Short mmCIF file of C-alpha atoms in Angstrom, two decimals:
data_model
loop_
_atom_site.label_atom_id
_atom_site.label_comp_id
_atom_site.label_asym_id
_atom_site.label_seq_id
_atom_site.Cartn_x
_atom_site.Cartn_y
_atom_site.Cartn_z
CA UNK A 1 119.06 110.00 122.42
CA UNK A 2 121.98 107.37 122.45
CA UNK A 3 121.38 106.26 125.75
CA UNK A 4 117.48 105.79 125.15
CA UNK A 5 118.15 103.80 122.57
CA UNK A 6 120.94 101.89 124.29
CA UNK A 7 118.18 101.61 126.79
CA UNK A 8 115.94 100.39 124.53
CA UNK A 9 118.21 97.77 122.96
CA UNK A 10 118.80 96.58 126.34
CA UNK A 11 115.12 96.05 127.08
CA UNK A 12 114.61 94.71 123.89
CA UNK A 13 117.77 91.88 124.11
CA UNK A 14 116.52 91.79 128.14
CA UNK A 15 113.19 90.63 126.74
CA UNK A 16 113.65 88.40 123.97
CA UNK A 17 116.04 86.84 125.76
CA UNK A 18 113.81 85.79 128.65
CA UNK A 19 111.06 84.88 126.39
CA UNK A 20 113.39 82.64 124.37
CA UNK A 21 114.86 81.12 128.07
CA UNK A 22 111.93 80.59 130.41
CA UNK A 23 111.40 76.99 130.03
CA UNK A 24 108.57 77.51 132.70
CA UNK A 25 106.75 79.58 130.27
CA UNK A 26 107.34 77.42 127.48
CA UNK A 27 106.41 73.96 129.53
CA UNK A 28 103.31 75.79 130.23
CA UNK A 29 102.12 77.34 126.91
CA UNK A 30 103.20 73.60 125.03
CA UNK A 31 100.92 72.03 127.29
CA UNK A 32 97.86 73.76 125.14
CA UNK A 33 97.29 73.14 121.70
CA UNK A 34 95.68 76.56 121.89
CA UNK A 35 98.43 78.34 122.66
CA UNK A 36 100.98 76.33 120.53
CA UNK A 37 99.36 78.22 117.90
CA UNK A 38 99.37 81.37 119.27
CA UNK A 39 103.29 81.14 119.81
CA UNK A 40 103.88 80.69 115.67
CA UNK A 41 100.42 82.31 114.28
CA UNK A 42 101.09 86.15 116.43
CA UNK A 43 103.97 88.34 116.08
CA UNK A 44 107.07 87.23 117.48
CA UNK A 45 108.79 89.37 120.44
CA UNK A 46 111.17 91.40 118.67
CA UNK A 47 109.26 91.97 115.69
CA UNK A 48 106.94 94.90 114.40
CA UNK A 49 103.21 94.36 114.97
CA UNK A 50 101.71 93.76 111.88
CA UNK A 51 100.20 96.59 109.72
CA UNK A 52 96.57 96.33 109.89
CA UNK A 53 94.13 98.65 110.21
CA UNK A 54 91.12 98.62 113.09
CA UNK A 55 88.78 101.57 113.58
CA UNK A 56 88.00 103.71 116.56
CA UNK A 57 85.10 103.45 118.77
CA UNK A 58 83.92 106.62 116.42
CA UNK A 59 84.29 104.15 113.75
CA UNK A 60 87.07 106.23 112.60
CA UNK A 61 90.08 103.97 110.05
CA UNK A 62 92.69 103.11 113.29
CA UNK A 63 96.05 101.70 111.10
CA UNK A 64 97.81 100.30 114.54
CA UNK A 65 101.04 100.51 113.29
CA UNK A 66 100.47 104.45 113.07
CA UNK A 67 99.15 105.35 115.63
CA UNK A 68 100.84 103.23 118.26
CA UNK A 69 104.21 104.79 117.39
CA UNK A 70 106.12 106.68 119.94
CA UNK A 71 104.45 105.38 122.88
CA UNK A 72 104.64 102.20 124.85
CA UNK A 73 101.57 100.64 124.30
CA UNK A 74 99.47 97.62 125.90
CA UNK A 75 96.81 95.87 123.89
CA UNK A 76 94.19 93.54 125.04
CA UNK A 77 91.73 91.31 123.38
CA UNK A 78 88.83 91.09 124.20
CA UNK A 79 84.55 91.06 123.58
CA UNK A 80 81.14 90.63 125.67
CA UNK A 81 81.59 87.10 125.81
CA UNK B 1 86.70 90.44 130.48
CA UNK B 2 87.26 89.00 133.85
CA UNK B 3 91.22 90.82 133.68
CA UNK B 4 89.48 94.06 133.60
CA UNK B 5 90.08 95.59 136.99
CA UNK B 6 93.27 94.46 137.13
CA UNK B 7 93.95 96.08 133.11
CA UNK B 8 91.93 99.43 134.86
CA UNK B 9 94.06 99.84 137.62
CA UNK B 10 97.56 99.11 135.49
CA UNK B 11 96.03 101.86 133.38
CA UNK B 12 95.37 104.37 135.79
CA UNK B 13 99.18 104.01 137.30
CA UNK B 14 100.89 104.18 134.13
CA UNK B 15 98.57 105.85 131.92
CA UNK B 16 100.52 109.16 133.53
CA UNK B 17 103.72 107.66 132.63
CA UNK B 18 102.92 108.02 128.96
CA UNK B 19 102.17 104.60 128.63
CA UNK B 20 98.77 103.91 126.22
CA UNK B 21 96.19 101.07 127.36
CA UNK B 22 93.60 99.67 124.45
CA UNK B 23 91.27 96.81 123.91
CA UNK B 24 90.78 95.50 121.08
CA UNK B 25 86.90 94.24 120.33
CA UNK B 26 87.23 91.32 118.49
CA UNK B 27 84.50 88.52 117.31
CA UNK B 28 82.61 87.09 119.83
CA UNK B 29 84.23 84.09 122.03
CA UNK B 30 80.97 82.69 123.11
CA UNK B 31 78.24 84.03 121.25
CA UNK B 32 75.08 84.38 123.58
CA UNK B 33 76.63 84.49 126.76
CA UNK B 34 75.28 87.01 128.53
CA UNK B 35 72.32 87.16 125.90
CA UNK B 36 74.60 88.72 123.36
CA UNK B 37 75.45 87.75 119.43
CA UNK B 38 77.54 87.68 116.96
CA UNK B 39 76.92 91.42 114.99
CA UNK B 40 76.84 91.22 111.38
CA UNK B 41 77.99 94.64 110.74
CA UNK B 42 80.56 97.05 111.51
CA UNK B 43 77.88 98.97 113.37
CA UNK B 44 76.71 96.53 115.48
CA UNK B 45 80.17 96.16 116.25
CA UNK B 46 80.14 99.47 117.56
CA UNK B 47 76.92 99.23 119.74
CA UNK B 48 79.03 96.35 121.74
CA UNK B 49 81.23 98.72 122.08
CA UNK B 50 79.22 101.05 123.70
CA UNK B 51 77.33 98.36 125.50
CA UNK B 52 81.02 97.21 127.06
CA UNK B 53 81.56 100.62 128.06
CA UNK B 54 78.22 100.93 129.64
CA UNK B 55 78.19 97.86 131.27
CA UNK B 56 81.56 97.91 132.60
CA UNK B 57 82.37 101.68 133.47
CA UNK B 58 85.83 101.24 131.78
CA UNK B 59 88.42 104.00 130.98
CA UNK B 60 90.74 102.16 128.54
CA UNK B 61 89.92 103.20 125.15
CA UNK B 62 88.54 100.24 122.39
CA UNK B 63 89.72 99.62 118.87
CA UNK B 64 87.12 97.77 117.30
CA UNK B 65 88.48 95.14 114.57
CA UNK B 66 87.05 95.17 111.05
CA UNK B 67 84.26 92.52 109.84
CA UNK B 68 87.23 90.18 107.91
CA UNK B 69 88.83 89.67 111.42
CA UNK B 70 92.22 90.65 110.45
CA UNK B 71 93.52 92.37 113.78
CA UNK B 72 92.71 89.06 115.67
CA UNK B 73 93.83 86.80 112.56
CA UNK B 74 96.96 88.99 112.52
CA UNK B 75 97.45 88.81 116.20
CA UNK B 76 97.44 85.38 116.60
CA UNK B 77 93.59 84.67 117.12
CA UNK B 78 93.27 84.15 120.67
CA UNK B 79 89.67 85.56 122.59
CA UNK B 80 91.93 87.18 125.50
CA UNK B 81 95.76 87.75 124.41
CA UNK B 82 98.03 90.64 125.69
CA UNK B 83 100.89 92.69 124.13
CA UNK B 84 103.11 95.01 124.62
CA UNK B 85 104.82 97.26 122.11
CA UNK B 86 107.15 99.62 122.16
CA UNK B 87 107.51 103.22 120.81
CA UNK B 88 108.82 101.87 117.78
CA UNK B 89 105.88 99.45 117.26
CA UNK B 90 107.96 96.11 118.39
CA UNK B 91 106.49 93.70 120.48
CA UNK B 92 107.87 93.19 123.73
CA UNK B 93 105.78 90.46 126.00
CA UNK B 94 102.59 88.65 124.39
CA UNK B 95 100.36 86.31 126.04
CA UNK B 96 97.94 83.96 125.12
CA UNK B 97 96.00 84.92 127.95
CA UNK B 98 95.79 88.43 129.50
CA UNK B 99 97.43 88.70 133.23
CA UNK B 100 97.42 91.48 134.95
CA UNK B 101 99.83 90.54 137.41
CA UNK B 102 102.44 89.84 135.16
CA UNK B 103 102.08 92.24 133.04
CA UNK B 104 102.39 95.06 136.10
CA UNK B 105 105.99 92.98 136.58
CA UNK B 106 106.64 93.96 132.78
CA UNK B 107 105.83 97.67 132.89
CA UNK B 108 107.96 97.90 136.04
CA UNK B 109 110.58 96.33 134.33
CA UNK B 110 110.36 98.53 131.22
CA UNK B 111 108.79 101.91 132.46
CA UNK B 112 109.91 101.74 136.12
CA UNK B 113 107.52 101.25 139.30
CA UNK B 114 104.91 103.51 140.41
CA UNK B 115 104.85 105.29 144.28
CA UNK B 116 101.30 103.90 145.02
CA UNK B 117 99.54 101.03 143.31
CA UNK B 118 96.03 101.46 142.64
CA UNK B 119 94.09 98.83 144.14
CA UNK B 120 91.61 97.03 141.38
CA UNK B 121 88.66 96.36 144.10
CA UNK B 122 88.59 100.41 144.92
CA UNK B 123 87.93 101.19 140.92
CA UNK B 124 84.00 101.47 140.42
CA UNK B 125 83.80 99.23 138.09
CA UNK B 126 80.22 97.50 136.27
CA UNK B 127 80.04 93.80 135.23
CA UNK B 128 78.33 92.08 132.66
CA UNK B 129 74.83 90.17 133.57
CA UNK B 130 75.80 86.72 134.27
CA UNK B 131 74.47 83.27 133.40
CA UNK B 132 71.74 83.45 136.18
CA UNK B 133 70.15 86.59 135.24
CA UNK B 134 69.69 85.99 131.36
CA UNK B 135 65.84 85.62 130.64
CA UNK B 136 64.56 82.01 131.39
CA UNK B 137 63.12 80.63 128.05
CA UNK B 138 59.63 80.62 127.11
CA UNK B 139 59.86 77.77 124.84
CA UNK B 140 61.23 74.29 125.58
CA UNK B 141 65.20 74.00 123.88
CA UNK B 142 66.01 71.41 121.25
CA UNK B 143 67.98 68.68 122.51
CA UNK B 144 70.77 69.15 120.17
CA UNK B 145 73.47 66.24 119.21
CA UNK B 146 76.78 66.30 120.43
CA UNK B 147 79.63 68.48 119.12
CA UNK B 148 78.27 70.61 116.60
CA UNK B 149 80.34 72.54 114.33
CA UNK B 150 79.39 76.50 113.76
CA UNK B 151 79.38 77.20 109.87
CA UNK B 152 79.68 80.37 107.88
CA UNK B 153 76.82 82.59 107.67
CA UNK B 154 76.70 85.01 105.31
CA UNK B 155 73.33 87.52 105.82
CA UNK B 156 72.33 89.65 102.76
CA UNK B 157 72.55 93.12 104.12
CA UNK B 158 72.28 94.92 100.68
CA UNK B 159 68.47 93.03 100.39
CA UNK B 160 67.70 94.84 103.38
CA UNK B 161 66.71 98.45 104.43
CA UNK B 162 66.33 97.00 107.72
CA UNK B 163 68.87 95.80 110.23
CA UNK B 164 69.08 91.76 111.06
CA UNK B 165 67.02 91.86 114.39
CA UNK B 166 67.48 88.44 114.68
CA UNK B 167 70.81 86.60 114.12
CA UNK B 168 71.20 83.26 112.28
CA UNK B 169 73.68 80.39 113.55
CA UNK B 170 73.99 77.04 111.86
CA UNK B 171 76.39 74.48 113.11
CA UNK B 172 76.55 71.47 111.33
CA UNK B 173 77.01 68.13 113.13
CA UNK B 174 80.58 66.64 112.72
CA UNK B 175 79.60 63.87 110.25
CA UNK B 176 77.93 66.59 107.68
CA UNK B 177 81.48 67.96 107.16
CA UNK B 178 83.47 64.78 106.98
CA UNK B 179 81.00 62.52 105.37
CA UNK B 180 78.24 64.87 103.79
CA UNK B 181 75.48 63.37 106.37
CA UNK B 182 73.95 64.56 109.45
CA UNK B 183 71.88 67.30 111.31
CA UNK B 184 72.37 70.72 110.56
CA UNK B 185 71.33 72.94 113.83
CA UNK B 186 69.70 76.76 112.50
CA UNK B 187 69.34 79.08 115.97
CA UNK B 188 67.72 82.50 115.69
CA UNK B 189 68.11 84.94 118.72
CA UNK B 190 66.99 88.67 118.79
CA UNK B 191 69.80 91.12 118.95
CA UNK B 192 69.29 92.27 122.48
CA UNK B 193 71.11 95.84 121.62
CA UNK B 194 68.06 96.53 119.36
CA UNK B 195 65.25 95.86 122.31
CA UNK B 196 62.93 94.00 119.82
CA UNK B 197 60.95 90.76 120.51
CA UNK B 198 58.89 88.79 118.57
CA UNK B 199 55.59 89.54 117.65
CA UNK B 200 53.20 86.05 118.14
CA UNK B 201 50.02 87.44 117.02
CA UNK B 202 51.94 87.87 112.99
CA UNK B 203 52.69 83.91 113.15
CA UNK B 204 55.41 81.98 113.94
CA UNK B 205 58.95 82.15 113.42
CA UNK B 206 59.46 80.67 110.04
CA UNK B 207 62.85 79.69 107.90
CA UNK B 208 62.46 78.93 103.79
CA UNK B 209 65.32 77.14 102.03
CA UNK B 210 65.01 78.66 98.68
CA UNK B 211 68.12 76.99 96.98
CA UNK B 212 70.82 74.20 98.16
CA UNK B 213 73.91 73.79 96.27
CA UNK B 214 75.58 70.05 96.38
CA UNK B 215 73.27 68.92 99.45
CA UNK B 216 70.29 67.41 100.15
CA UNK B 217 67.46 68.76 103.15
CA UNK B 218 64.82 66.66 104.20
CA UNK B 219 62.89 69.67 104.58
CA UNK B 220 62.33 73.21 103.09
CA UNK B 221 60.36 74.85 105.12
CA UNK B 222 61.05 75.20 109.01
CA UNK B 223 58.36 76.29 111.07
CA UNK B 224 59.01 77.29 114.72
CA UNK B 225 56.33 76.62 117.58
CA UNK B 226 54.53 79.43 118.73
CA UNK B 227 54.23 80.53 121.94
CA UNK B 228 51.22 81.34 123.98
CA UNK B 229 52.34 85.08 124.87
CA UNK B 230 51.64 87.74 122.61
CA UNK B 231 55.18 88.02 122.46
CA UNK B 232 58.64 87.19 123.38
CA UNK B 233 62.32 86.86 123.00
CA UNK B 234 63.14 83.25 122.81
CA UNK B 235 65.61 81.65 120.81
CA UNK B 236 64.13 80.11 117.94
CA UNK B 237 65.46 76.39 116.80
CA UNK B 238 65.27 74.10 114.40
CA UNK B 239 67.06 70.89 113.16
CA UNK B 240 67.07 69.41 109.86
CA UNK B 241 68.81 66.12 107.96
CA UNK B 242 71.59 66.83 105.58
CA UNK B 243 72.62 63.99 103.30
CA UNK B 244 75.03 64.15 99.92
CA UNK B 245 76.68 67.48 100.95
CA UNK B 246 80.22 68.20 99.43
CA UNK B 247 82.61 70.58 100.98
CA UNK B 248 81.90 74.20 100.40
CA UNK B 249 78.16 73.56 99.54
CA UNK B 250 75.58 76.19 100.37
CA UNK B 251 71.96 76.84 101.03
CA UNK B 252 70.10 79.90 100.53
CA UNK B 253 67.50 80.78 102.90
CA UNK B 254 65.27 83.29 104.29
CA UNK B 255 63.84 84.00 107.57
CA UNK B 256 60.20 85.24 108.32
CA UNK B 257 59.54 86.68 111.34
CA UNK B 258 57.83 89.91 113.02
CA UNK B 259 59.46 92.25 115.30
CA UNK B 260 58.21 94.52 117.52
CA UNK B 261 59.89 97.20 119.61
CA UNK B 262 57.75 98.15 122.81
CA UNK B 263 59.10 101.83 123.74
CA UNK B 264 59.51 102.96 120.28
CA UNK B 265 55.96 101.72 119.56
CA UNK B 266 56.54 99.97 116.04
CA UNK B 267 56.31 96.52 114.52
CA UNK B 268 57.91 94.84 110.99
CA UNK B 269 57.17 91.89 109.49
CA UNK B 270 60.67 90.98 108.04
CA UNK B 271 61.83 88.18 105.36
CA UNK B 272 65.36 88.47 105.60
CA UNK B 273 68.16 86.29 103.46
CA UNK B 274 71.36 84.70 103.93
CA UNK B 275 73.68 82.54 102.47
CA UNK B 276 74.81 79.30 104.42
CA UNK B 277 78.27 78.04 103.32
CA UNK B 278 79.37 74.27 104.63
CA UNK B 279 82.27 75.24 106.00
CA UNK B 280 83.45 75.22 109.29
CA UNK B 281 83.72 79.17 110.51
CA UNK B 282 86.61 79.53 112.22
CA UNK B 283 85.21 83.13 114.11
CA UNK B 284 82.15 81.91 115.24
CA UNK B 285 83.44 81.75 118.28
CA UNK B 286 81.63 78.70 120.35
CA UNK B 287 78.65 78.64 122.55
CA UNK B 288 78.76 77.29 125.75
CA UNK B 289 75.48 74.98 126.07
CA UNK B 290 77.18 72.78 128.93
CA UNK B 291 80.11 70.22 129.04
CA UNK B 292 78.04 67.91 126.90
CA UNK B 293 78.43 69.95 123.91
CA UNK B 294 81.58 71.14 124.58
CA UNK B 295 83.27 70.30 121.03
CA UNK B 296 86.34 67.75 121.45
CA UNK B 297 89.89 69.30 120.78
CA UNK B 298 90.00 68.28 116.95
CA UNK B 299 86.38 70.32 116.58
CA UNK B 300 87.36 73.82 117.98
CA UNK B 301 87.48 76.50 115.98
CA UNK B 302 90.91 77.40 115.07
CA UNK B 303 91.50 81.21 112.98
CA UNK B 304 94.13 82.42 110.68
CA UNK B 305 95.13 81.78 107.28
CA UNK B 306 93.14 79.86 104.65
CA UNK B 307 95.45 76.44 105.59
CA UNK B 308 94.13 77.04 109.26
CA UNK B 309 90.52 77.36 108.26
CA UNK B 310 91.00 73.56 107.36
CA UNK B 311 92.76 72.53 110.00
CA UNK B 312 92.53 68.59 111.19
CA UNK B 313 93.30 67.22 114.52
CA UNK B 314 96.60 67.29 116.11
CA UNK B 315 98.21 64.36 116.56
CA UNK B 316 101.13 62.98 118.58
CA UNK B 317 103.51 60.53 118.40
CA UNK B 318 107.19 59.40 117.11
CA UNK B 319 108.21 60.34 113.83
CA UNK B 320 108.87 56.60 111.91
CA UNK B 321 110.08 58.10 108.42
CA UNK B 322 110.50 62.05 107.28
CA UNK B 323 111.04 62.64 103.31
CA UNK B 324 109.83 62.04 99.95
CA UNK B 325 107.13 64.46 100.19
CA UNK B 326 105.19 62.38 103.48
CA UNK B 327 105.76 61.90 107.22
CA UNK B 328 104.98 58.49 108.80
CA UNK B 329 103.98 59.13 112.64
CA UNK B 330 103.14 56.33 114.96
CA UNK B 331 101.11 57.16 117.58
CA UNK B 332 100.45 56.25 121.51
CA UNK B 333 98.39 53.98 120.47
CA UNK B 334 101.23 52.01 118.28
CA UNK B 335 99.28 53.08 114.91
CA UNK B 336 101.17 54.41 111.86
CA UNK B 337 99.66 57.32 109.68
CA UNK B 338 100.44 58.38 106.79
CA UNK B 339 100.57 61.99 106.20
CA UNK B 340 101.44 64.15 103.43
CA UNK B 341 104.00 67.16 102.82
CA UNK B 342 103.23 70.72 101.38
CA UNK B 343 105.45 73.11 99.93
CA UNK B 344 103.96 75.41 102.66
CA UNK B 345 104.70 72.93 105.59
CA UNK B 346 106.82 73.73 108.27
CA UNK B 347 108.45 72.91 111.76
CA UNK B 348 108.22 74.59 114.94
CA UNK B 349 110.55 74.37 117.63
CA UNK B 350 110.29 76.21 120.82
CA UNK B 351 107.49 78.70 119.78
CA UNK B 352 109.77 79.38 116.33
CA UNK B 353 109.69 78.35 113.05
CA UNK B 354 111.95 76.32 111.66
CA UNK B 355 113.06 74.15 108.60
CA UNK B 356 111.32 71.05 107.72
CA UNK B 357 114.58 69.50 107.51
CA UNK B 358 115.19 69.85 111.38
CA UNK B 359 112.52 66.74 111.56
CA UNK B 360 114.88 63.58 112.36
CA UNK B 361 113.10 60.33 112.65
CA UNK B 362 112.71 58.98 116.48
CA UNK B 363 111.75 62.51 117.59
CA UNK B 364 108.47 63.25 119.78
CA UNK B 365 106.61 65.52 117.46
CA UNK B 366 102.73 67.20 117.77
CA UNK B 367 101.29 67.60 114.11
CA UNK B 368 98.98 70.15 113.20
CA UNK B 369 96.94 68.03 110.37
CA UNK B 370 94.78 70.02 107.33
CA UNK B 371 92.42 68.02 106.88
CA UNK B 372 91.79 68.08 102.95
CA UNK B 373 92.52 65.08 100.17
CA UNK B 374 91.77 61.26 101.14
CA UNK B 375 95.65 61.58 102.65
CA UNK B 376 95.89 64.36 105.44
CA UNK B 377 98.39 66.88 105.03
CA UNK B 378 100.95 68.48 107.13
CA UNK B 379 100.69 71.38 108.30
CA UNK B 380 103.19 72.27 110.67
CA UNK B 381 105.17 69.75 112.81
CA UNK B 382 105.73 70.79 116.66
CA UNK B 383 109.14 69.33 118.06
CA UNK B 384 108.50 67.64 121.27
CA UNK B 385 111.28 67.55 123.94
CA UNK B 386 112.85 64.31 124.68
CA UNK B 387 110.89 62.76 127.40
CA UNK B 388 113.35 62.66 130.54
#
């Protein structure tokens, strides 16, 4: 248990650090107004997701911050259009 | 959803590794692309669902966002943006824009790589219909100004046992929101997920304004031309002259029309109501009509908070003075603007926030303008690197 969450620390410090140091990224992303916005307006790396809730494609309450617990998780955006 | 194989075949290598794939339906970017619009109810939300499914033979599970928009306000209000989270619910990587490729470099940094990667073009995957194949239109399109602005919509769905069939947009031209004068743009399309069309034989299309609130139309009633066919699926358009119209005025109007579903056998003649509020809707997504009427920067639609709903342009330039509850910002062009502080105004420095107090004069600064009052206010100040 210690060293997955020694793991986990590293991969979070690993992380946040590159985010914070890739002036690539950043030189890229502050090109677009767009994206400016999505820096401040979304959840910063480090930090919880925020607690909303969604529904399931049952229609079914989804509360993200529930049921994405205890897994890694990748979520897209996304529509028709 | 052009980052779908790639997202398929990420999922199917470290789906086994215990790691969870979702996407997350949000508004719609560009409303009738494709043929589709913008649902008006959690249900219809749904039925894209389904249709996305369908259409693209996908295994990564949806969650569908509620009707107020608050997974993609919350998220950061972008039509394609990545994350991922770890088992305690803590954002690792976002993106504005979904990549694949870099995400696969992530999850083999964080779960470890896989012994075979699956390749994206051997996944049987659908696609949506594209541009080409939508239905060519049976009735000549309006030649519609430049840069219109979409506006909020609100239908009626309690005055209605039926659903919407057709879906209202109204987008206002520029000049209607800034000076209370101009063309207001109403487009009706058939919900293609209910397989109706309109019946011609009924009568044509028609729109009533029943009530406007702080504006003035040159004309109440709105009556589309009818086709020669029987029946069909066209949009319907109209345009109409808006003068004297103060910010957050409304109209209340109701649209006539007959539907007809073919396989099921049935027709309704339909007068369905909804509320038009003059301001600029910030999930409408935009429709792409051509590079003509692609709105400039200042126009697009930008989510989030109640401040953001109002957002101005953004502008660029030197700060000249910070303090005293104002900014003074000179510009390329050498002018000097005025703008005012809030209490809830803030800086942002390398994608974080920061104190309004970091501002020095003589930096390079973007500002994100609301625009409301005869002054424009701050919203947030971006701090520009020093030019080399």
């Amino acid at each position: 248990m210690h060293r997955f969450s020694a793991t986990m620390s590293t991969v979070l410090v690993a992380t946040t650090l590159l985010a914070a140091t890739d002036p690539a990224g950043y030189a890229q992303q502050r090109e677009r107004p767009d994206n400016e916005t999505f820096l401040h307006q979304s959840p910063r790396v480090g930090e919880l997701i925020p607690d909303v809730i969604g529904y399931d494609e049952q229609g079914e309450p989804f509360p993200l911050r529930a049921r994405l617990r205890g897994s890694y998780t990748v979520l897209v955006f996304g529509c028709l259009t | 959803m052009r980052k779908v194989p790639g997202l398929e075949a990420l999922q199917r290598d470290y789906g086994p590794k215990g790691v969870k794939f979702y996407y997350v339906y949000k508004a719609l970017a560009h409303p009738e692309l494709h043929g589709y619009v913008t649902p008006y109810t959690l249900q219809e939300r749904l039925a894209h669902v389904r249709e996305a499914r369908r259409r693209l033979r996908t295994q990564i599970p949806w969650i569908v966002d509620a009707m107020d928009n608050r997974i993609k306000h919350a998220f950061g209000d972008r039509p394609n943006s990545e994350f991922l989270i770890d088992p305690e619910g803590i954002v690792l990587v976002k993106r504005a824009w979904s990549n694949p490729q870099a995400l696969r470099a992530d999850l083999e940094r964080i779960v470890g790589p896989v012994a075979q990667r699956t390749d994206p073009d051997e996944l049987e995957l659908g696609r949506l219909p594209g541009r080409s194949e939508a239905r060519p239109a049976e009735l000549p399109r309006l030649e519609l100004p430049a840069a219109l602005v979409p506006v909020r919509v609100r239908p009626h769905l309690a005055t209605s046992t039926e659903p919407f069939y057709a879906k209202l947009r109204v987008e206002a031209e520029r000049s209607v929101l800034r000076t209370g004068s101009g063309k207001l743009y109403f487009g009706l399309r058939l919900d293609p997920l209910y397989g109706v069309h309109w019946n011609n034989l009924v009568g044509p299309v028609k729109v009533s304004i029943d009530a406007a609130d702080r504006i003035r139309v040159s004309k109440t009633a709105l009556v589309a031309p009818r086709p020669e066919q029987d029946s069909d699926a066209a949009p319907r358009e109209f345009l109409l002259d808006v003068t004297d119209a103060q910010r957050g005025a409304t109209l209340r109007v109701t649209v006539h029309y007959a539907a007809c579903h073919g396989k099921e056998g049935w027709c309704k003649i339909l007068a369905q109501q909804f509320t038009i509020i003059l301001e600029r809707d910030p999930d409408a997504g935009r429709v792409l009509r051509g590079r003509a009427r692609r709105p400039v920067r200042s126009e697009r639609a930008t989510d989030g908070d109640q401040a953001a709903r109002r957002s101005g342009p953004l502008l660029r330039g030197t700060v000249v003075q910070v303090g005293s509850g104002q900014l003074l910002l000179r510009t390329a062009d050498g002018d000097t603007i005025k703008l005012r502080l809030l209490p809830g105004s803030y800086a942002v420095q390398r994608g974080k926030r920061v104190a309004l107090q970091t501002v020095r004069s003589g930096q390079r600064v973007a500002v994100r303008t609301i625009a409301t009052g005869a002054t424009p206010a701050v919203r947030y100040v971006l701090l520009l690197p020093s030019e080399p």
